[in-house]
PDB file of C-alpha atoms in Angstrom:
ATOM      1  CA  MET A   1      15.885 -22.995 -37.117  1.00 59.00           C
ATOM      2  CA  VAL A   2      16.794 -22.277 -33.555  1.00 65.00           C
ATOM      3  CA  ASP A   3      19.896 -19.935 -33.277  1.00 69.00           C
ATOM      4  CA  TRP A   4      21.594 -22.341 -30.628  1.00 76.00           C
ATOM      5  CA  THR A   5      25.027 -20.758 -30.475  1.00 78.00           C
ATOM      6  CA  GLY A   6      23.388 -17.351 -29.541  1.00 74.00           C
ATOM      7  CA  LEU A   7      21.387 -18.947 -26.809  1.00 78.00           C
ATOM      8  CA  VAL A   8      24.419 -20.653 -25.519  1.00 85.00           C
ATOM      9  CA  GLU A   9      26.424 -17.462 -25.484  1.00 83.00           C
ATOM     10  CA  ALA A  10      23.673 -15.537 -23.614  1.00 82.00           C
ATOM     11  CA  ALA A  11      23.569 -18.752 -20.917  1.00 86.00           C
ATOM     12  CA  ILE A  12      27.514 -18.523 -20.845  1.00 88.00           C
ATOM     13  CA  TRP A  13      27.378 -14.776 -20.374  1.00 85.00           C
ATOM     14  CA  THR A  14      24.439 -14.838 -17.143  1.00 87.00           C
ATOM     15  CA  ILE A  15      26.139 -17.661 -15.324  1.00 91.00           C
ATOM     16  CA  GLY A  16      29.669 -15.803 -15.782  1.00 89.00           C
ATOM     17  CA  ILE A  17      27.731 -12.563 -14.683  1.00 88.00           C
ATOM     18  CA  ILE A  18      26.226 -14.628 -11.613  1.00 90.00           C
ATOM     19  CA  VAL A  19      29.238 -15.816 -10.495  1.00 92.00           C
ATOM     20  CA  ILE A  20      31.078 -12.786 -10.865  1.00 91.00           C
ATOM     21  CA  CYS A  21      28.704 -10.932  -8.965  1.00 90.00           C
ATOM     22  CA  THR A  22      28.691 -13.524  -6.333  1.00 92.00           C
ATOM     23  CA  ALA A  23      32.457 -13.531  -5.825  1.00 93.00           C
ATOM     24  CA  VAL A  24      32.681  -9.626  -5.527  1.00 91.00           C
ATOM     25  CA  TYR A  25      29.866  -9.976  -3.009  1.00 91.00           C
ATOM     26  CA  ILE A  26      31.865 -12.807  -1.017  1.00 92.00           C
ATOM     27  CA  ILE A  27      35.309 -10.951  -1.181  1.00 93.00           C
ATOM     28  CA  LEU A  28      33.831  -7.573  -0.715  1.00 91.00           C
ATOM     29  CA  ARG A  29      31.830  -8.588   2.812  1.00 91.00           C
ATOM     30  CA  ARG A  30      35.060 -10.263   3.858  1.00 92.00           C
ATOM     31  CA  ILE A  31      37.140  -7.231   3.958  1.00 91.00           C
ATOM     32  CA  LEU A  32      34.990  -4.504   4.675  1.00 89.00           C
ATOM     33  CA  THR A  33      32.861  -6.070   7.654  1.00 89.00           C
ATOM     34  CA  PRO A  34      35.884  -5.944   9.960  1.00 91.00           C
ATOM     35  CA  LYS A  35      36.584  -2.172   9.058  1.00 89.00           C
ATOM     36  CA  ILE A  36      33.101  -0.634   8.851  1.00 88.00           C
ATOM     37  CA  GLY A  37      30.874  -3.065  10.283  1.00 85.00           C
ATOM     38  CA  PRO A  38      28.415  -5.596   9.065  1.00 82.00           C
ATOM     39  CA  ASP A  39      25.417  -3.417   8.374  1.00 81.00           C
ATOM     40  CA  LYS A  40      27.152  -0.823   6.572  1.00 84.00           C
ATOM     41  CA  SER A  41      29.566  -3.413   4.562  1.00 85.00           C
ATOM     42  CA  LYS A  42      26.523  -5.084   3.417  1.00 87.00           C
ATOM     43  CA  LEU A  43      24.919  -1.791   1.906  1.00 86.00           C
ATOM     44  CA  LEU A  44      28.464  -0.920   0.688  1.00 88.00           C
ATOM     45  CA  THR A  45      28.712  -4.302  -1.298  1.00 90.00           C
ATOM     46  CA  ARG A  46      25.016  -4.504  -2.465  1.00 89.00           C
ATOM     47  CA  ILE A  47      25.806  -0.736  -4.090  1.00 90.00           C
ATOM     48  CA  ILE A  48      29.083  -2.374  -5.782  1.00 90.00           C
ATOM     49  CA  VAL A  49      27.797  -5.554  -6.965  1.00 91.00           C
ATOM     50  CA  LEU A  50      24.757  -3.790  -8.778  1.00 89.00           C
ATOM     51  CA  ILE A  51      27.243  -1.438 -10.269  1.00 89.00           C
ATOM     52  CA  VAL A  52      29.299  -4.320 -11.579  1.00 90.00           C
ATOM     53  CA  GLY A  53      26.351  -6.446 -12.724  1.00 88.00           C
ATOM     54  CA  VAL A  54      24.719  -3.643 -14.648  1.00 86.00           C
ATOM     55  CA  MET A  55      28.618  -3.016 -16.262  1.00 86.00           C
ATOM     56  CA  MET A  56      28.649  -6.798 -17.177  1.00 87.00           C
ATOM     57  CA  LEU A  57      24.958  -6.892 -18.251  1.00 84.00           C
ATOM     58  CA  ASN A  58      25.463  -3.579 -20.335  1.00 82.00           C
ATOM     59  CA  GLY A  59      29.046  -6.089 -22.154  1.00 83.00           C
ATOM     60  CA  MET A  60      26.882  -8.635 -22.867  1.00 83.00           C
ATOM     61  CA  MET A  61      24.074  -6.613 -24.340  1.00 81.00           C
ATOM     62  CA  VAL A  62      26.572  -4.933 -26.661  1.00 82.00           C
ATOM     63  CA  ASN A  63      28.312  -8.076 -27.411  1.00 81.00           C
ATOM     64  CA  LEU A  64      25.716 -10.276 -28.401  1.00 79.00           C
ATOM     65  CA  PHE A  65      22.639  -8.205 -29.778  1.00 79.00           C
ATOM     66  CA  ASN A  66      24.806  -5.016 -30.478  1.00 83.00           C
ATOM     67  CA  ILE A  67      22.349  -3.226 -27.802  1.00 80.00           C
ATOM     68  CA  SER A  68      23.653  -0.539 -25.326  1.00 79.00           C
ATOM     69  CA  LEU A  69      21.835  -1.019 -22.172  1.00 75.00           C
ATOM     70  CA  THR A  70      21.658   3.188 -21.739  1.00 80.00           C
ATOM     71  CA  VAL A  71      19.049   3.004 -24.499  1.00 82.00           C
ATOM     72  CA  VAL A  72      17.058   0.445 -23.222  1.00 79.00           C
ATOM     73  CA  LEU A  73      17.021   2.092 -19.704  1.00 81.00           C
ATOM     74  CA  THR A  74      16.455   5.707 -21.216  1.00 87.00           C
ATOM     75  CA  SER A  75      13.800   4.138 -23.161  1.00 87.00           C
ATOM     76  CA  ILE A  76      12.297   2.338 -19.827  1.00 86.00           C
ATOM     77  CA  GLY A  77      12.634   5.645 -18.019  1.00 90.00           C
ATOM     78  CA  ILE A  78      10.762   7.743 -20.787  1.00 92.00           C
ATOM     79  CA  ILE A  79       8.221   5.551 -20.262  1.00 92.00           C
ATOM     80  CA  GLY A  80       7.937   5.402 -16.849  1.00 89.00           C
ATOM     81  CA  ILE A  81       7.596   9.209 -16.686  1.00 91.00           C
ATOM     82  CA  ALA A  82       4.639   9.558 -19.256  1.00 90.00           C
ATOM     83  CA  VAL A  83       3.067   6.438 -17.210  1.00 88.00           C
ATOM     84  CA  ALA A  84       3.333   8.579 -14.301  1.00 87.00           C
ATOM     85  CA  PHE A  85       2.149  11.843 -15.434  1.00 88.00           C
ATOM     86  CA  ALA A  86      -0.678  10.233 -17.240  1.00 87.00           C
ATOM     87  CA  SER A  87      -2.118   8.550 -13.720  1.00 88.00           C
ATOM     88  CA  GLN A  88      -1.411  11.389 -11.250  1.00 89.00           C
ATOM     89  CA  GLN A  89      -4.953  12.059 -11.129  1.00 87.00           C
ATOM     90  CA  ILE A  90      -5.758   8.597 -10.454  1.00 88.00           C
ATOM     91  CA  MET A  91      -2.877   7.734  -7.929  1.00 88.00           C
ATOM     92  CA  GLN A  92      -3.845  10.739  -6.119  1.00 88.00           C
ATOM     93  CA  ASN A  93      -7.558   9.510  -5.814  1.00 86.00           C
ATOM     94  CA  ALA A  94      -6.817   5.747  -5.334  1.00 87.00           C
ATOM     95  CA  MET A  95      -4.770   7.334  -1.896  1.00 88.00           C
ATOM     96  CA  ALA A  96      -7.294   9.521  -0.658  1.00 87.00           C
ATOM     97  CA  GLY A  97      -9.816   6.684  -1.019  1.00 84.00           C
ATOM     98  CA  MET A  98      -7.706   4.122   1.297  1.00 86.00           C
ATOM     99  CA  LEU A  99      -6.888   7.125   3.644  1.00 86.00           C
ATOM    100  CA  ILE A 100     -10.736   7.716   3.874  1.00 83.00           C
ATOM    101  CA  SER A 101     -11.469   4.137   4.871  1.00 79.00           C
ATOM    102  CA  ILE A 102      -8.599   4.101   7.115  1.00 83.00           C
ATOM    103  CA  ASP A 103      -9.605   7.498   8.823  1.00 80.00           C
ATOM    104  CA  LYS A 104     -13.482   6.269   8.883  1.00 78.00           C
ATOM    105  CA  ARG A 105     -14.420  10.128   8.745  1.00 79.00           C
ATOM    106  CA  ILE A 106     -17.044   9.316   6.473  1.00 85.00           C
ATOM    107  CA  LYS A 107     -19.055   5.919   6.317  1.00 86.00           C
ATOM    108  CA  THR A 108     -21.875   4.530   4.312  1.00 88.00           C
ATOM    109  CA  ASN A 109     -25.249   6.203   5.163  1.00 89.00           C
ATOM    110  CA  ASP A 110     -23.775   8.777   6.924  1.00 89.00           C
ATOM    111  CA  TRP A 111     -25.322  12.453   6.258  1.00 88.00           C
ATOM    112  CA  VAL A 112     -22.140  14.539   4.845  1.00 88.00           C
ATOM    113  CA  GLU A 113     -22.078  18.115   2.925  1.00 87.00           C
ATOM    114  CA  VAL A 114     -18.985  18.667   1.429  1.00 84.00           C
ATOM    115  CA  GLY A 115     -17.782  22.193   0.992  1.00 80.00           C
ATOM    116  CA  GLY A 116     -15.914  24.019  -2.230  1.00 66.00           C
ATOM    117  CA  THR A 117     -16.995  24.340  -5.658  1.00 61.00           C
ATOM    118  CA  PRO A 118     -19.722  22.906  -6.552  1.00 65.00           C
ATOM    119  CA  ASN A 119     -21.393  22.678  -3.155  1.00 67.00           C
ATOM    120  CA  THR A 120     -23.016  19.253  -2.477  1.00 71.00           C
ATOM    121  CA  ASN A 121     -25.879  20.498  -0.229  1.00 79.00           C
ATOM    122  CA  ILE A 122     -26.668  17.561   2.094  1.00 85.00           C
ATOM    123  CA  ALA A 123     -26.502  14.368   0.621  1.00 89.00           C
ATOM    124  CA  MET A 124     -25.886  10.621   2.315  1.00 91.00           C
ATOM    125  CA  VAL A 125     -23.099   8.314   1.533  1.00 91.00           C
ATOM    126  CA  LYS A 126     -23.909   5.253  -0.661  1.00 92.00           C
ATOM    127  CA  ASP A 127     -20.596   4.067  -1.086  1.00 89.00           C
ATOM    128  CA  VAL A 128     -16.878   4.526  -0.562  1.00 86.00           C
ATOM    129  CA  GLN A 129     -14.716   3.563  -3.441  1.00 86.00           C
ATOM    130  CA  VAL A 130     -11.332   3.365  -4.308  1.00 84.00           C
ATOM    131  CA  LEU A 131     -11.459   6.282  -6.779  1.00 87.00           C
ATOM    132  CA  GLY A 132     -14.505   8.494  -5.503  1.00 89.00           C
ATOM    133  CA  THR A 133     -17.134   8.670  -3.291  1.00 90.00           C
ATOM    134  CA  VAL A 134     -20.883   7.763  -4.332  1.00 92.00           C
ATOM    135  CA  PHE A 135     -23.466   9.919  -2.772  1.00 92.00           C
ATOM    136  CA  VAL A 136     -26.962  10.132  -2.354  1.00 91.00           C
ATOM    137  CA  ASP A 137     -28.932  13.515  -2.195  1.00 87.00           C
ATOM    138  CA  ILE A 138     -32.289  14.707  -0.980  1.00 85.00           C
ATOM    139  CA  ASP A 139     -34.085  14.723  -4.266  1.00 85.00           C
ATOM    140  CA  GLY A 140     -32.613  11.194  -4.673  1.00 87.00           C
ATOM    141  CA  ARG A 141     -29.988  11.911  -7.386  1.00 89.00           C
ATOM    142  CA  GLU A 142     -26.572   9.670  -7.085  1.00 91.00           C
ATOM    143  CA  PHE A 143     -23.415  11.216  -8.001  1.00 90.00           C
ATOM    144  CA  ILE A 144     -19.812  10.317  -7.061  1.00 90.00           C
ATOM    145  CA  VAL A 145     -17.398  12.690  -5.572  1.00 90.00           C
ATOM    146  CA  PRO A 146     -13.596  12.188  -6.326  1.00 91.00           C
ATOM    147  CA  ASN A 147     -11.998  11.023  -3.056  1.00 89.00           C
ATOM    148  CA  SER A 148      -9.084  13.721  -3.277  1.00 89.00           C
ATOM    149  CA  PHE A 149     -11.662  16.227  -3.390  1.00 89.00           C
ATOM    150  CA  LEU A 150     -13.104  14.658  -0.381  1.00 88.00           C
ATOM    151  CA  LEU A 151      -9.805  15.435   1.717  1.00 85.00           C
ATOM    152  CA  ALA A 152      -8.890  18.796   0.140  1.00 86.00           C
ATOM    153  CA  ASN A 153     -12.451  20.511   1.136  1.00 86.00           C
ATOM    154  CA  LYS A 154     -14.414  20.964   4.320  1.00 87.00           C
ATOM    155  CA  VAL A 155     -16.700  17.910   4.874  1.00 86.00           C
ATOM    156  CA  VAL A 156     -19.555  18.390   7.836  1.00 85.00           C
ATOM    157  CA  ASN A 157     -20.607  15.088   8.969  1.00 86.00           C
ATOM    158  CA  TYR A 158     -24.173  15.457  10.369  1.00 84.00           C
ATOM    159  CA  THR A 159     -24.289  11.904  11.326  1.00 84.00           C
ATOM    160  CA  HIS A 160     -21.103  12.245  13.684  1.00 77.00           C
ATOM    161  CA  ALA A 161     -22.502  15.467  15.235  1.00 71.00           C
ATOM    162  CA  GLY A 162     -25.809  13.722  16.534  1.00 68.00           C
ATOM    163  CA  MET A 163     -27.946  16.460  15.801  1.00 64.00           C
ATOM    164  CA  ALA A 164     -28.730  19.406  13.008  1.00 61.00           C
ATOM    165  CA  MET A 165     -30.706  22.233  12.866  1.00 62.00           C
ATOM    166  CA  VAL A 166     -33.785  22.205  10.594  1.00 67.00           C
ATOM    167  CA  THR A 167     -35.617  25.484   9.826  1.00 70.00           C
ATOM    168  CA  LEU A 168     -39.452  24.898   9.034  1.00 72.00           C
ATOM    169  CA  LYS A 169     -41.821  27.980   7.837  1.00 77.00           C
ATOM    170  CA  LEU A 170     -45.172  27.129   9.519  1.00 75.00           C
ATOM    171  CA  THR A 171     -48.050  29.554   8.505  1.00 78.00           C
ATOM    172  CA  LEU A 172     -50.734  29.147  11.512  1.00 77.00           C
ATOM    173  CA  PRO A 173     -53.979  31.060  11.479  1.00 77.00           C
ATOM    174  CA  ILE A 174     -54.275  34.028  14.255  1.00 78.00           C
ATOM    175  CA  ASN A 175     -56.841  32.573  16.312  1.00 80.00           C
ATOM    176  CA  ASN A 176     -54.747  29.299  17.127  1.00 78.00           C
ATOM    177  CA  ASP A 177     -53.681  28.511  20.832  1.00 80.00           C
ATOM    178  CA  ILE A 178     -49.574  28.799  20.095  1.00 79.00           C
ATOM    179  CA  SER A 179     -48.858  27.042  23.335  1.00 83.00           C
ATOM    180  CA  SER A 180     -50.514  23.842  22.432  1.00 82.00           C
ATOM    181  CA  ILE A 181     -48.932  24.367  18.800  1.00 80.00           C
ATOM    182  CA  ARG A 182     -45.515  24.810  20.271  1.00 81.00           C
ATOM    183  CA  GLU A 183     -46.467  21.560  22.826  1.00 84.00           C
ATOM    184  CA  ALA A 184     -47.122  19.300  19.606  1.00 81.00           C
ATOM    185  CA  ILE A 185     -44.415  20.275  17.868  1.00 78.00           C
ATOM    186  CA  MET A 186     -41.879  19.318  20.759  1.00 81.00           C
ATOM    187  CA  ASP A 187     -43.911  16.109  21.504  1.00 83.00           C
ATOM    188  CA  VAL A 188     -43.132  15.541  17.729  1.00 78.00           C
ATOM    189  CA  ALA A 189     -39.737  16.129  17.789  1.00 64.00           C
TER     190      ALA A 189
END
């Protein structure tokens, strides 16, 4: 069986809170606007109406449900703090991912090297995701680096530089012509 008296009481309280808050808003705006200006009166009136509304809501909750609004708000605050601490690293990586996407420091198919510990050596950017960036190194291994790590450490983008120095060790017989070998290497490069 539905307790209609409790629902009717809650509806009356809610309508009363809305009517009283609206009346307080209109009266305060008419009094304060000529004295402090429209912008400041709007802000001050909203703050006062919020305080009045919360106090009336607290009265309703205590009257109808024997629950203090202070207890409810404290519980919500504690839960909010716990969730914020738990998701801190996720939010940090998500914000870094957005900054990397907006800034375009590194893009898909760029060849980069990320400094810091561990050093990634040279790798190709496969995908920039929200929480991490996917790389493929020269051996074909795929790995993910958190985006916050990319923002906090040195990133060398060889693709943007246009060229990179490659050191090759060549072993040649002594009797070969050095000038013809140099010419062949320069033709390939």
